[in-house]
Coordinates of C-alpha atoms and ligand atoms in Angstrom, one line a residue:
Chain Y
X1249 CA -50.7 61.8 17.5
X1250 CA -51.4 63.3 20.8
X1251 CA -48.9 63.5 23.1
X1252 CA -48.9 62.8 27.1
X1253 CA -46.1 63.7 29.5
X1254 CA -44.7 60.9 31.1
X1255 CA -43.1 62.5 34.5
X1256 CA -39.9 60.3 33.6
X1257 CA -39.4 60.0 29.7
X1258 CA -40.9 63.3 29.5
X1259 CA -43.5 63.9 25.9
X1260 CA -44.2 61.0 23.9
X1261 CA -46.5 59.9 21.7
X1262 CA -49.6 58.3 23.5
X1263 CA -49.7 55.3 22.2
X1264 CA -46.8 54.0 24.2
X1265 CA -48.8 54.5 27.0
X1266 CA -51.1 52.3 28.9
X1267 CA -54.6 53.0 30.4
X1268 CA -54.4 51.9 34.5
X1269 CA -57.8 53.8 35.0
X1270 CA -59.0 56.3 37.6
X1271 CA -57.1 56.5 40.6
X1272 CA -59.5 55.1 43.7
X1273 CA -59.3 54.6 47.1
X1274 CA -58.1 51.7 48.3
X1275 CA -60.8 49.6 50.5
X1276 CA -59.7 48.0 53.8
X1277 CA -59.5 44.5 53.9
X1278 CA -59.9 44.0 57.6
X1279 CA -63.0 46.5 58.3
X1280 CA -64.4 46.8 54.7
X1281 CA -68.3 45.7 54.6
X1282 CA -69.3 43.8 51.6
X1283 CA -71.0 47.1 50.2
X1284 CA -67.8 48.9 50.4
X1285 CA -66.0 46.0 48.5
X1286 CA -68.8 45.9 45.5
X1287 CA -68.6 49.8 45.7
X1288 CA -64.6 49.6 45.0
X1289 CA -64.6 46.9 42.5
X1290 CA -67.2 48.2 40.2
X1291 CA -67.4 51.3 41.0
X1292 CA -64.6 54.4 39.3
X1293 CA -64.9 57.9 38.9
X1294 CA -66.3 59.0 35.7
X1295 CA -67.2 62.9 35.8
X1296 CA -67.3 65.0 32.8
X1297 CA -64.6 66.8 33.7
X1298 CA -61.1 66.7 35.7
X1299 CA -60.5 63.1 36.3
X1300 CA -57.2 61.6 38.5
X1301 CA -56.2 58.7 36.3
X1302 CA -53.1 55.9 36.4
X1303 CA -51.3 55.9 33.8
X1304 CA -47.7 53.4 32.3
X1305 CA -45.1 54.3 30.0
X1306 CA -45.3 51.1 28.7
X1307 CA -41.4 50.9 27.6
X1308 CA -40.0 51.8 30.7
X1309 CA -42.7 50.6 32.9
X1310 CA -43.1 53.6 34.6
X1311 CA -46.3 54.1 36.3
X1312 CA -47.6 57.5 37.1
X1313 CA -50.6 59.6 37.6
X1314 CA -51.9 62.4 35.1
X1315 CA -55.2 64.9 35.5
X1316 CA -57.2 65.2 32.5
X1317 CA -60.1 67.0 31.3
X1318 CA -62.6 63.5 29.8
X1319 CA -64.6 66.5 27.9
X1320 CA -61.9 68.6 26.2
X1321 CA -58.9 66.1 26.3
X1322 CA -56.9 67.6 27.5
X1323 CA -54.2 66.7 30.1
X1324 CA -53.7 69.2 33.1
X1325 CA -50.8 68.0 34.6
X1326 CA -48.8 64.9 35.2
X1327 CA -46.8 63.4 38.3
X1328 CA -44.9 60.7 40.3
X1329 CA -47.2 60.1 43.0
X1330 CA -44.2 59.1 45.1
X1331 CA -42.9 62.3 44.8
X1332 CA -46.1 64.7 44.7
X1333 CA -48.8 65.3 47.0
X1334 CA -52.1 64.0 45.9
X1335 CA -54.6 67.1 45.5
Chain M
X1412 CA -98.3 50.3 1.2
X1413 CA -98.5 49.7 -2.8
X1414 CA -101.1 51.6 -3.9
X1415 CA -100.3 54.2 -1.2
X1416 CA -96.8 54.4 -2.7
X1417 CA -98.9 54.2 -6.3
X1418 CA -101.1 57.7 -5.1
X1419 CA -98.7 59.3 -3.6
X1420 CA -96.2 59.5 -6.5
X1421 CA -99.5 60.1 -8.7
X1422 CA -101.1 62.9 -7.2
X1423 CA -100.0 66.1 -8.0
X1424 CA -99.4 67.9 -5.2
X1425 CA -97.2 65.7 -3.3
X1426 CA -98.4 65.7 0.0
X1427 CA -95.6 67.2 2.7
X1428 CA -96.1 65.5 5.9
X1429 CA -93.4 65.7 8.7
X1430 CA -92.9 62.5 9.9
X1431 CA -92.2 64.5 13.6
X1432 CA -94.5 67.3 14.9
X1433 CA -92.7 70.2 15.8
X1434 CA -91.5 70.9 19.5
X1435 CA -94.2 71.8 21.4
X1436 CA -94.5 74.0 24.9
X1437 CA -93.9 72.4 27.9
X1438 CA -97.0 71.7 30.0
X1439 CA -96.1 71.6 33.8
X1440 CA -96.7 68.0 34.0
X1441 CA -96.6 64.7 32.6
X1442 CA -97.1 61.4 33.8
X1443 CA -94.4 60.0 32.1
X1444 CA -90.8 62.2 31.3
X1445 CA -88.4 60.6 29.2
X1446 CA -84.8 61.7 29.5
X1447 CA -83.5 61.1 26.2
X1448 CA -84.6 61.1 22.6
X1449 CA -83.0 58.3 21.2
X1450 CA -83.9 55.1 20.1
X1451 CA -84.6 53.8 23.4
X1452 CA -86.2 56.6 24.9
X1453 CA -88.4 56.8 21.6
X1454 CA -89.5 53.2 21.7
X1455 CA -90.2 53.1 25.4
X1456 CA -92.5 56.2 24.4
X1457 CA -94.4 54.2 22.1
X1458 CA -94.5 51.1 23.6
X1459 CA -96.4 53.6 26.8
X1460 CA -98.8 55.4 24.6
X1461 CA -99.4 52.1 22.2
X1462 CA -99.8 49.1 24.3
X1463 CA -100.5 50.6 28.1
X1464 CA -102.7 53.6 27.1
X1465 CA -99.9 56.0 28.8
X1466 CA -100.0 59.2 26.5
X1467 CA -99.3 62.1 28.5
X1468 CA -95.7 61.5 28.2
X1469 CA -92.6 63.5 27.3
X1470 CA -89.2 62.8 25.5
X1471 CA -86.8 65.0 26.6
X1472 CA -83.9 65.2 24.0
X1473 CA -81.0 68.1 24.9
X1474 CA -79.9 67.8 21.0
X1475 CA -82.0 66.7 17.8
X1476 CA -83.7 63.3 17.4
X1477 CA -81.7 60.0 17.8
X1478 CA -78.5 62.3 17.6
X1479 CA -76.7 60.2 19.9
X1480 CA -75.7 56.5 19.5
X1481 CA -78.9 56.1 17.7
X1482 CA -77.5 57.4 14.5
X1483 CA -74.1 56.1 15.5
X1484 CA -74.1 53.0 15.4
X1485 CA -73.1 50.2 12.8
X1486 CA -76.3 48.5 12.9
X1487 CA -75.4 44.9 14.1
X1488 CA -78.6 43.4 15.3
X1489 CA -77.5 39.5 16.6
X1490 CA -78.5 37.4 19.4
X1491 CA -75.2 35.0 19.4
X1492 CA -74.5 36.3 23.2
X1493 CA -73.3 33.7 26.2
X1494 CA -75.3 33.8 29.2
X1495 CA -78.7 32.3 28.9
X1496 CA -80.3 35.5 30.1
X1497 CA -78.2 37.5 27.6
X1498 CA -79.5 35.5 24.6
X1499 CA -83.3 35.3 25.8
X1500 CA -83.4 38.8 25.9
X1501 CA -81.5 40.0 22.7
X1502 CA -83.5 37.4 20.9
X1503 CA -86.7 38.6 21.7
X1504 CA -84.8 42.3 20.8
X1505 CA -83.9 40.9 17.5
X1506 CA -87.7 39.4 16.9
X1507 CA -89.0 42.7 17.6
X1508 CA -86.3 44.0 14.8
X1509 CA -88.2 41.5 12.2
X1510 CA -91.8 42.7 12.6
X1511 CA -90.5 46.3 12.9
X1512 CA -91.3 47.9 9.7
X1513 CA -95.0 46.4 9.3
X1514 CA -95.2 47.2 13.4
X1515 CA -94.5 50.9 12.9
X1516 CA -95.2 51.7 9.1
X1517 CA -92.0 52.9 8.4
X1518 CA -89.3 50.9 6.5
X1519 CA -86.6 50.1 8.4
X1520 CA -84.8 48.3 5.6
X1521 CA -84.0 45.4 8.2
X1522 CA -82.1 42.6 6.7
X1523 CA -81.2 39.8 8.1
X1524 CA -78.4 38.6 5.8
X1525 CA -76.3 36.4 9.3
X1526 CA -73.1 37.1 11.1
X1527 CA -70.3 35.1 10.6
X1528 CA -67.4 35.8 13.3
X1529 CA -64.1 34.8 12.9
X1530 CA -61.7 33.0 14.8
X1531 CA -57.6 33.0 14.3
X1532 CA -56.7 31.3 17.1
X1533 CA -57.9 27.8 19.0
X1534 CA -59.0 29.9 22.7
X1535 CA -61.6 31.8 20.1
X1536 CA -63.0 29.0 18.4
X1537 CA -63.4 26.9 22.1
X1538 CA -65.4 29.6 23.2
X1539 CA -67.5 29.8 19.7
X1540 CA -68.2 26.4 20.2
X1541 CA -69.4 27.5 24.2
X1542 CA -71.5 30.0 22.6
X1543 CA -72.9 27.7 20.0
X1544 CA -74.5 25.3 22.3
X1545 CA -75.7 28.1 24.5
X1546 CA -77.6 29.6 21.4
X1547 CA -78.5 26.2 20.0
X1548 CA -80.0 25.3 23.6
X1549 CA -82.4 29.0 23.6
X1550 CA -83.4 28.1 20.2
X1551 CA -81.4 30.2 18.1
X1552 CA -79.3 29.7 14.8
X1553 CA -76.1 29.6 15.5
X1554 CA -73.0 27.2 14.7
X1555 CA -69.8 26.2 14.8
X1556 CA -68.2 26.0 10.6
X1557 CA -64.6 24.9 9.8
X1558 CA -62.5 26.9 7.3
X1559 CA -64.0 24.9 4.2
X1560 CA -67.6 26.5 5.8
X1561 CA -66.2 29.8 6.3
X1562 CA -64.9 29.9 2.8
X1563 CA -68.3 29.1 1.7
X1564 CA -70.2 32.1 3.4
X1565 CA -67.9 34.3 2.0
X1566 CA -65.3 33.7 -0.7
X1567 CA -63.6 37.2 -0.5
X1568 CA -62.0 36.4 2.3
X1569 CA -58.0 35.7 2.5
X1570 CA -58.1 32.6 4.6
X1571 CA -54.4 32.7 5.6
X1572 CA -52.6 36.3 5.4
X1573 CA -49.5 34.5 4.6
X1574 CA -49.8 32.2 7.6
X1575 CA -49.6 35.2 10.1
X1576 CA -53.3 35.0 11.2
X1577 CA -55.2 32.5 9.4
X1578 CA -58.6 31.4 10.0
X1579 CA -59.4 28.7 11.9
X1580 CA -63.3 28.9 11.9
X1581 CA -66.0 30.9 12.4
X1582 CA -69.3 31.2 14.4
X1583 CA -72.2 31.5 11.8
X1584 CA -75.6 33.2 13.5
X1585 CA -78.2 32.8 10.4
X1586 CA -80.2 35.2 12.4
X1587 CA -77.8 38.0 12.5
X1588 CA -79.4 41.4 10.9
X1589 CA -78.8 44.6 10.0
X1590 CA -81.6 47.6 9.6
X1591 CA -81.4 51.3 9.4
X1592 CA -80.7 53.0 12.4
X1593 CA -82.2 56.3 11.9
X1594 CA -85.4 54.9 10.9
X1595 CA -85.8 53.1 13.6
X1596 CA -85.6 56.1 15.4
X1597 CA -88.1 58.1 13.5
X1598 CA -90.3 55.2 13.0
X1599 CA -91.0 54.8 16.9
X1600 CA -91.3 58.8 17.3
X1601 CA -93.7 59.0 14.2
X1602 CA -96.0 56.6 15.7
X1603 CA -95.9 57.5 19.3
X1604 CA -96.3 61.5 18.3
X1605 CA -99.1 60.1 16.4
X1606 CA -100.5 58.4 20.2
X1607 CA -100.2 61.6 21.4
X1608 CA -96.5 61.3 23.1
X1609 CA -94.9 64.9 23.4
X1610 CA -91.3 64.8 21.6
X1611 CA -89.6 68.1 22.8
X1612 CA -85.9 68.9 21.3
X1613 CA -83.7 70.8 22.4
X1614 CA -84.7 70.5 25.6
X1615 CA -81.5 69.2 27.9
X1616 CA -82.4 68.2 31.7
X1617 CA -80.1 69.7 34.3
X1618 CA -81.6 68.2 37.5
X1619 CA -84.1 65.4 39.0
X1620 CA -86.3 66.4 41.7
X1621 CA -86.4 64.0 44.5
X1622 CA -88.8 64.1 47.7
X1623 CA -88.9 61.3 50.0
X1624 CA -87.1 58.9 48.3
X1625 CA -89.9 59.2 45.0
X1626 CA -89.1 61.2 41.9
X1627 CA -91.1 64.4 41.7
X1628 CA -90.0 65.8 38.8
X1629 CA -87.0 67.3 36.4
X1630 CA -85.6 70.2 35.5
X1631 CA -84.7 71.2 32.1
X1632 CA -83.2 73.9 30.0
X1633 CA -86.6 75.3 29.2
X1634 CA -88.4 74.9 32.6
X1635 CA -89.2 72.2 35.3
X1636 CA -91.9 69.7 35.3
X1637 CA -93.6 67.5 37.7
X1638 CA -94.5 63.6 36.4
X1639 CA -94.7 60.3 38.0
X1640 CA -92.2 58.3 36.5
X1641 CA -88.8 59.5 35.0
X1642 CA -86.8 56.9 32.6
X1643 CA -83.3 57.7 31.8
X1644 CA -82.3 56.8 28.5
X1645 CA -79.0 59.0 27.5
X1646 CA -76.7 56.9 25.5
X1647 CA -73.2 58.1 26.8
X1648 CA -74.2 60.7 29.3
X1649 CA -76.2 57.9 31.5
X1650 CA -73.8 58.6 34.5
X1651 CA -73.8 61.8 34.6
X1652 CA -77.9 61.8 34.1
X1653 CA -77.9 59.5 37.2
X1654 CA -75.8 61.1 39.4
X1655 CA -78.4 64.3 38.9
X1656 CA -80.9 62.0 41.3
X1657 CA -77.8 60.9 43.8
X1658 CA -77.5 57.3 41.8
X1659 CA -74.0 56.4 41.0
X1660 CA -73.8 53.7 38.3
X1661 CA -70.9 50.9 37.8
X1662 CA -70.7 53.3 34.5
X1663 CA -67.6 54.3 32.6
X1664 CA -67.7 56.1 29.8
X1665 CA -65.7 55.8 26.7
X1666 CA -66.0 57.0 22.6
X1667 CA -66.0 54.3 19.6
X1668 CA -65.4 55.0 16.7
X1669 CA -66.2 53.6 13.2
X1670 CA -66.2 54.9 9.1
X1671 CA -67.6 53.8 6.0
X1672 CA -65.7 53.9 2.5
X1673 CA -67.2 54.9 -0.8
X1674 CA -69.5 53.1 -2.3
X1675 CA -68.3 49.9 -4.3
X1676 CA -70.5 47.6 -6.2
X1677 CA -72.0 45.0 -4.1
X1678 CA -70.1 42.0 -3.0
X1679 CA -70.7 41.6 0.8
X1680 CA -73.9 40.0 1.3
X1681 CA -73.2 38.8 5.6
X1682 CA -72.0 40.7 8.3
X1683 CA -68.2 39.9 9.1
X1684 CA -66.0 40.3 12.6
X1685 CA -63.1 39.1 13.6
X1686 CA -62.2 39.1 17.0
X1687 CA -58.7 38.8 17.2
X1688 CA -58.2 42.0 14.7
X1689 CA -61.1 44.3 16.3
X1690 CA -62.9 44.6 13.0
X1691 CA -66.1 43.7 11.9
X1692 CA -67.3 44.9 8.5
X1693 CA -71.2 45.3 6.5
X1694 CA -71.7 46.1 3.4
X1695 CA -74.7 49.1 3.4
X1696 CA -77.6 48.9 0.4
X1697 CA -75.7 52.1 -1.1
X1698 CA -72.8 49.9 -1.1
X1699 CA -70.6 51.6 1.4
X1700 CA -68.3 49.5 3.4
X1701 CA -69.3 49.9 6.8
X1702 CA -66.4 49.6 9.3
X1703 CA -66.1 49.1 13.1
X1704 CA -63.8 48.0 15.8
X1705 CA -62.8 48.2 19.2
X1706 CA -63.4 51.1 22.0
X1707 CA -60.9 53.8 22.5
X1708 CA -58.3 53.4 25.3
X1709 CA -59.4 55.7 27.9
X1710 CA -62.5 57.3 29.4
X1711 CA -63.3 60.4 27.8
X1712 CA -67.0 62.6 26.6
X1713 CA -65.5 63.7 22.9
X1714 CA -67.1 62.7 19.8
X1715 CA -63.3 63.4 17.8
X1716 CA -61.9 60.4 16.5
X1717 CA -58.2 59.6 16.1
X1718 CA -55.8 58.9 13.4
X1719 CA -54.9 55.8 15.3
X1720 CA -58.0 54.1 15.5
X1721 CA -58.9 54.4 12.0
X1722 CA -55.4 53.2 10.9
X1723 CA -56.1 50.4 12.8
X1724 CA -59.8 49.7 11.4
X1725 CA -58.0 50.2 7.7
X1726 CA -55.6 47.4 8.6
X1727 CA -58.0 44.6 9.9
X1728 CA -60.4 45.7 7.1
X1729 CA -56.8 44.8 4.3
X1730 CA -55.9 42.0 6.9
X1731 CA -60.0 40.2 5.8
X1732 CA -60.1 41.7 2.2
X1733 CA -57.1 42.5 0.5
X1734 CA -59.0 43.8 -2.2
X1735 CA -59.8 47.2 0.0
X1736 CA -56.5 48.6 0.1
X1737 CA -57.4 51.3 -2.3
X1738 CA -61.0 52.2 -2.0
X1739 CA -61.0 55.4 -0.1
X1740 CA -62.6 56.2 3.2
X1741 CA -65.7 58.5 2.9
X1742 CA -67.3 59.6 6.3
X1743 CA -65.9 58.8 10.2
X1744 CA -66.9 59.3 13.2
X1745 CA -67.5 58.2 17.1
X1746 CA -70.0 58.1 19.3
X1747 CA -69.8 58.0 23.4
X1748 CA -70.4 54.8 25.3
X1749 CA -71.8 53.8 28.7
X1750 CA -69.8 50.7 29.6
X1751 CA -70.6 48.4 32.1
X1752 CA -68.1 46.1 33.8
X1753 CA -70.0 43.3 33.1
X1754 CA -70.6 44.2 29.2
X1755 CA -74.2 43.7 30.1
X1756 CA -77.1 46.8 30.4
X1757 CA -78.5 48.3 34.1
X1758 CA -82.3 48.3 33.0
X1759 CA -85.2 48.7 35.9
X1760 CA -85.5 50.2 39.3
X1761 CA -83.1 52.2 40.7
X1762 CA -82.5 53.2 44.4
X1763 CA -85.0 55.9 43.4
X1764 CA -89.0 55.0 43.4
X1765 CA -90.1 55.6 40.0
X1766 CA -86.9 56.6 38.3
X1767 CA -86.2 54.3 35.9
X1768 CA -83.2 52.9 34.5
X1769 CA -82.5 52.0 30.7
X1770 CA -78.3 52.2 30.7
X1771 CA -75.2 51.2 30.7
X1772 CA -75.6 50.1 26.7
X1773 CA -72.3 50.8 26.0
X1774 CA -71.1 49.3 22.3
X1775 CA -74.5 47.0 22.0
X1776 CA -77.5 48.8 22.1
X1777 CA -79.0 49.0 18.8
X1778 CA -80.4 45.4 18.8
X1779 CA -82.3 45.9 22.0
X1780 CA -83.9 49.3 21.0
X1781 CA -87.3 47.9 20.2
X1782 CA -86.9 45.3 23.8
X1783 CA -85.5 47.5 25.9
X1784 CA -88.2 50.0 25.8
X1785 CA -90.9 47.4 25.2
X1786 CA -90.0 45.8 28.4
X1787 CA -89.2 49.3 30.6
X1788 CA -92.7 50.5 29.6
X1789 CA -94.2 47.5 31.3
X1790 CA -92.1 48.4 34.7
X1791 CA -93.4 51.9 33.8
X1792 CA -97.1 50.9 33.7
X1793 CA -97.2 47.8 36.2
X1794 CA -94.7 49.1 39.1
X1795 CA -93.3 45.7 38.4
X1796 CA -90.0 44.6 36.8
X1797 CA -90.9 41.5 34.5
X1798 CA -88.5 38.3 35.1
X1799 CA -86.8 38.9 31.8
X1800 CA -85.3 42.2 32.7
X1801 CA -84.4 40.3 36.5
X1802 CA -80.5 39.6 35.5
X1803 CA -80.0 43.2 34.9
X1804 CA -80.9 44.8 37.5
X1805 CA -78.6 47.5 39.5
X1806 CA -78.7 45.3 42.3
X1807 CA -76.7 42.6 40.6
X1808 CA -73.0 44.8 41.3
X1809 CA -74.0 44.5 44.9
X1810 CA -74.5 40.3 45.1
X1811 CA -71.5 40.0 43.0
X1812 CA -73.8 38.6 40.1
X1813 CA -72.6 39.6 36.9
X1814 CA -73.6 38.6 33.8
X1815 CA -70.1 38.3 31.7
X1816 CA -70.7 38.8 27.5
X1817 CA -67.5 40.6 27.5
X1818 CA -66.4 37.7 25.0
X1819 CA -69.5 37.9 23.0
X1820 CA -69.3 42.1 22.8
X1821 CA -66.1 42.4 22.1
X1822 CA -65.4 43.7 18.5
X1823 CA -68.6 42.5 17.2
X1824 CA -71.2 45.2 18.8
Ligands
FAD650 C1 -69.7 53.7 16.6 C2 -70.8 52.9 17.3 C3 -71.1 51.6 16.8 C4 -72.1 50.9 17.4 N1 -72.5 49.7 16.9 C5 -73.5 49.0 17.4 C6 -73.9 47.8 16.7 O1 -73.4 47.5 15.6 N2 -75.0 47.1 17.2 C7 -75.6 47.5 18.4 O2 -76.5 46.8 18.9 N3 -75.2 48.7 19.1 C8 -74.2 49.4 18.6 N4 -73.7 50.6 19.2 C9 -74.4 51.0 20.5 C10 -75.7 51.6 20.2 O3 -75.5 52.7 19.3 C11 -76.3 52.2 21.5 O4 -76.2 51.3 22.6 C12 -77.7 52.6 21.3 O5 -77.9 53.4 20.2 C13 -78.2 53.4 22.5 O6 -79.4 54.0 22.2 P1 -80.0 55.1 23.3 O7 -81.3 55.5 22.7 O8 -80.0 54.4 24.6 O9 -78.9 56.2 23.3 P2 -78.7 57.4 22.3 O10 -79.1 57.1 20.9 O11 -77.3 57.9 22.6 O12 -79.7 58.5 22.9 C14 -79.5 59.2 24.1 C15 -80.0 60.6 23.9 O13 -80.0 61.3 25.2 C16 -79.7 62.6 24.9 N5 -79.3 63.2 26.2 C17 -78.1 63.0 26.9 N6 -78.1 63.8 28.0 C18 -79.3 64.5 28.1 C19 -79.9 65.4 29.0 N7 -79.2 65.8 30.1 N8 -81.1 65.9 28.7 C20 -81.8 65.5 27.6 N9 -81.3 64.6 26.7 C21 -80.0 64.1 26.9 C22 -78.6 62.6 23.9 O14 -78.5 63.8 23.2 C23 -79.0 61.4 23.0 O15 -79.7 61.8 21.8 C24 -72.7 51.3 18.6 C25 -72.4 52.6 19.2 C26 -71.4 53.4 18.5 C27 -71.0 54.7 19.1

C-alpha cells in the first residue's frame, strides 16, 4: 500500500489518512463579492502536476499539508503548516 | 442486415473494409474542431455532418479512438436521476441508446435488461422512494419494491449477510440498459467519417487561440488550425483543455476504477448496485462479471489502480453473491474523471464565443453520449443553447444553482 508521511506519526499506510482537498485561499467575509464567494466554494486547484493539498491522520487527528505530483503520485514533501512557511 | 450478413459470409473474398479511414493531413481550417475523440466528441461529429449539414469538421484525439472513458466505462445506461432536469435529459440520452444500432448501422449490442439498486438502510430507501415519484412524474419506469420484490428480480442475492447489512428494498428502473461501449464509439465515427467528418489520431491539442473574446483556432501536436467553433470534449483532461482558453472549470479530477472476472455461465440477467457497499455489478454477453464501485480518494491524472480499491469491489461483490468468492478476477483497470461539485455535467457556452463546452462527466457519461453531442451540435449549428441543456450551463456555479444527483450517482454510474 502506498505510504504518506504524516509530519507527526511519521510513514504509514495511506489509508489511515483522510482526503481534506487542495489547500485554498480563504475568502473574506466582510469585503468578498458574490463572484469571489462562488469562485471559493466551487472552485479548487486541479493542475496536472504539483498540487498543495490538506491532508488528516485520521487516528490521531492530525491535520497537515502534503505537495504531490496528481500525474506521477507521488508525494514531494509533507508539513505542519503551523510550523512551515507556506511556499 | 440479413442477407447482407448472408453475402458477406458467402462471398469469397471477404470484403476488408475499415470501419475508420485512416488519419488524414491537417488542412489549415475547419469550420468545426473537436477536441477529443471519444464518444462524445464522435457523436457530436455526427450529429454536425448528419442532421445540420456541417461536414468540414475535425476530431482531434491526442491518443487512439474512444481511448479514454469511452472504453472505460461499465456501460450503465439509466435514467432513475433526481432533479427533473437531470431525468428529462438522461431519458432522452437513454432513448437515443434504444434506436442506436438501427440509427448508425452498427450493433451496439444495447440491452436493456433494468437496474435494480439496493438499499440496506431506511435514509436509502426514503430517498428511493423521492426518486421514484420524480421518475414516475417524467414518465419513466421506475419503483419502489420490498424485499419479497427484490428477491424476485434476482434470486442470487443473500438478502441478509447474517443480519449485518440486510436488504431493505430496492429501486427497480425497467428502463435501465447496458450496450457496448466501444461500439458506440466506432459506430458514430464510422458514420460521420462516412459524412465526410475528418477523424485525426494522434493528434493532441496544446493551445486555443483566442482574439477578442472569439475562438480563432487551436494548436495541436501536428500544426495549428483556424475554425469557427471549438468543442471540448476530453473525458478527464477537461480542466486542463479549458484552462488552455483562460476558462477555469468547477472541475476536479479523479481516477475510478473497475474489473471484470472470468467468464461464468450466465446467471445475471439485470444490472445490480448497492449503494451503501459502493458496488454495482452486470453480467457481460461473454459472461464476465463486470464490477464497479466508488471513486478513488484523492485528485490525481493516473490510470494505475490500487490493491485497495479492488479489495474493496471483491468484498461488496461476496457481500451481494456469496457464490463469487472463488471465481477469479480477469482484467482491471481505471479511467480519469472530471467531477463536478454538483455531480451534474457543464455543457454549452462558455465565457469564450464559440468554444463550447461538453464536461465535467465525471463517473456518468456513457448514457448521455448519443444526447450530449446531439444536443451540443445544435448550439454548434444554431448559436443557440436549447432549453434542455439550460440547467447545465457554466453559469449555474455563479447563481448558486446547482443541480444535486450526487445521491443518484453515487455508486451506480
Ligand atoms: C471505470 C469507469 C466506469 C464508468 N462507468 C460508467 C457507467 O456505467 N455509465 C456511464 O454513463 N458512465 C460511466 N463512466 C463515465 C463515462 O465513461 C464517461 O463520462 C464518458 O465515457 C465520457 O466520454 P467522453 O467522450 O466525454 O470522454 P472520453 O471517452 O474520455 O474521451 C475524451 C478523449 O479526449 C482525448 N483528449 C484529452 N486531452 C486531449 C488533448 N489535449 N488533445 C486531444 N485529445 C485529447 C482523450 O485521449 C480521450 O480519448 C465510467 C467511467 C469510468 C472511468
Amino acid at each position: 500500500m502506498k505510504l504518506l508521511t504524516c509530519p507527526m506519526n511519521g510513514p504509514r499506510n495511506i489509508d489511515e489518512f483522510q482526503y481534506l482537498g487542495p489547500v485554498r485561499d480563504d475568502a473574506d467575509p466582510d469585503t468578498a463579492s458574490d463572484a469571489a464567494w462562488a469562485r471559493h466554494v466551487f472552485r479548487a486547484a486541479n493542475p496536472p502536476g504539483r498540487l498543495l493539498e490538506w491532508w488528516r491522520h485520521v487516528p490521531t487527528n492530525f491535520v497537515f499539508v502534503a505537495e504531490r505530483d496528481t500525474v506521477s503520485n507521488d508525494v514531494i514533501r509533507t508539513f505542519d503548516p503551523a510550523t512551515a512557511e507556506r511556499p | 442486415m440479413v442477407f447482407r450478413l448472408l453475402k458477406y459470409g458467402l462471398s469469397h473474398r471477404y470484403p476488408v473494409t475499415g470501419d475508420i479511414p485512416a488519419t488524414p493531413d491537417l488542412k489549415p481550417r475547419y469550420d468545426v474542431v473537436i477536441i477529443g475523440g471519444g464518444g462524445h466528441g464522435l457523436s457530436c461529429a455526427y450529429h454536425l455532418a448528419r442532421y445540420h449539414g456541417i461536414r468540414r469538421v475535425a476530431v482531434l484525439e491526442k491518443g487512439w479512438l474512444a481511448g479514454g472513458n469511452t472504453s472505460r466505462n461499465t456501460t450503465t445506461i439509466r435514467s432513475n436521476y433526481l432533479t427533473p432536469q437531470g431525468i428529462a435529459f438522461y431519458k432522452e440520452g437513454l432513448e437515443l441508446f434504444a434506436a442506436m444500432s438501427d440509427e448508425l448501422d452498427f450493433n451496439i449490442m444495447f440491452s436493456q435488461r433494468g437496474q435494480l439498486t439496493l438499499a440496506h438502510t431506511e435514509a436509502t430507501m426514503r430517498a428511493f422512494h423521492t426518486r421514484a415519484e420524480a421518475g414516475t412524474y417524467m414518465g419513466t419506469r421506475i419503483e419502489v419494491v420490498d424485499p419479497k420484490g427484490v428477491e424476485a428480480l434476482c434470486p442470487e442475492l443473500n438478502m441478509d449477510y447474517g443480519g449485518a447489512l440486510e436488504i431493505l428494498g430496492g429501486l427497480w428502473h425497467a428502463d435501465g440498459a447496458t450496450a457496448r461501449h466501444d461500439a458506440v464509439a466506432w459506430g458514430y465515427a464510422a458514420q460521420a467519417a462516412r459524412c465526410g467528418v475528418e477523424i485525426h489520431q494522434r493528434t493532441e491539442v496544446d493551445g486555443i487561440e483566442i482574439a477578442a473574446g472569439r475562438v480563432t483556432g487551436v494548436v495541436t501536436s501536428r500544426g495549428a488550425i483556424a475554425c469557427d467553433h471549438v468543442l471540448i470534449a476530453c473525458g478527464g483532461m477537461n480542466y486542463h483543455v479549458a484552462q488552455m482558453a483562460g476558462v477555469e472549470l468547477p472541475i476536479r479530477t479523479y481516477p475510478l476504477q473497475a474489473m471484470v472476472t472470468q467468464p461464468v455461465k450466465p446467471w445475471l440477467n439485470i444490472l445490480i448496485s448497492s449503494v451503501s457497499l459502493h458496488t454495482y455489478l452486470v453480467q457481460s454477453s461473454r459472461g464476465e462479471v463486470v464490477i464497479g464501485g466508488g471513486s478513488d480518494p484523492y485528485q490525481l491524472y493516473s490510470t494505475r489502480s490500487t490493491l485497495d480499491m479492488k479489495e474493496h469491489l471483491a468484498e461488496g461483490s461476496v457481500h451481494l453473491f456469496p457464490f463469487l468468492q472463488g471465481v477469479r478476477v480477469l482484467r482491471q483497470w481505471a479511467g480519469i474523471t472530471d467531477m463536478t461539485p454538483d455531480y451534474s455535467p457543464i455543457m454549452g457556452a462558455s465565457p469564450v464565443t464559440n468554444l463550447w463546452l461538453d464536461c465535467g462527466w465525471g463517473t456518468w457519461g456513457f448514457k448521455a453520449t448519443g444526447v450530449a453531442g446531439k444536443r451540443l451540435a445544435e448550439c454548434i449549428a444554431t448559436g443557440r443553447v436549447p432549453a434542455i441543456l439550460h440547467p447545465f450551463a457554466l453559469e449555474r456555479f455563479e447563481r448558486f444553482a446547482l443541480l444535486n444527483e450526487m445521491g443518484a450517482t453515487a455508486a451506480s454510474h
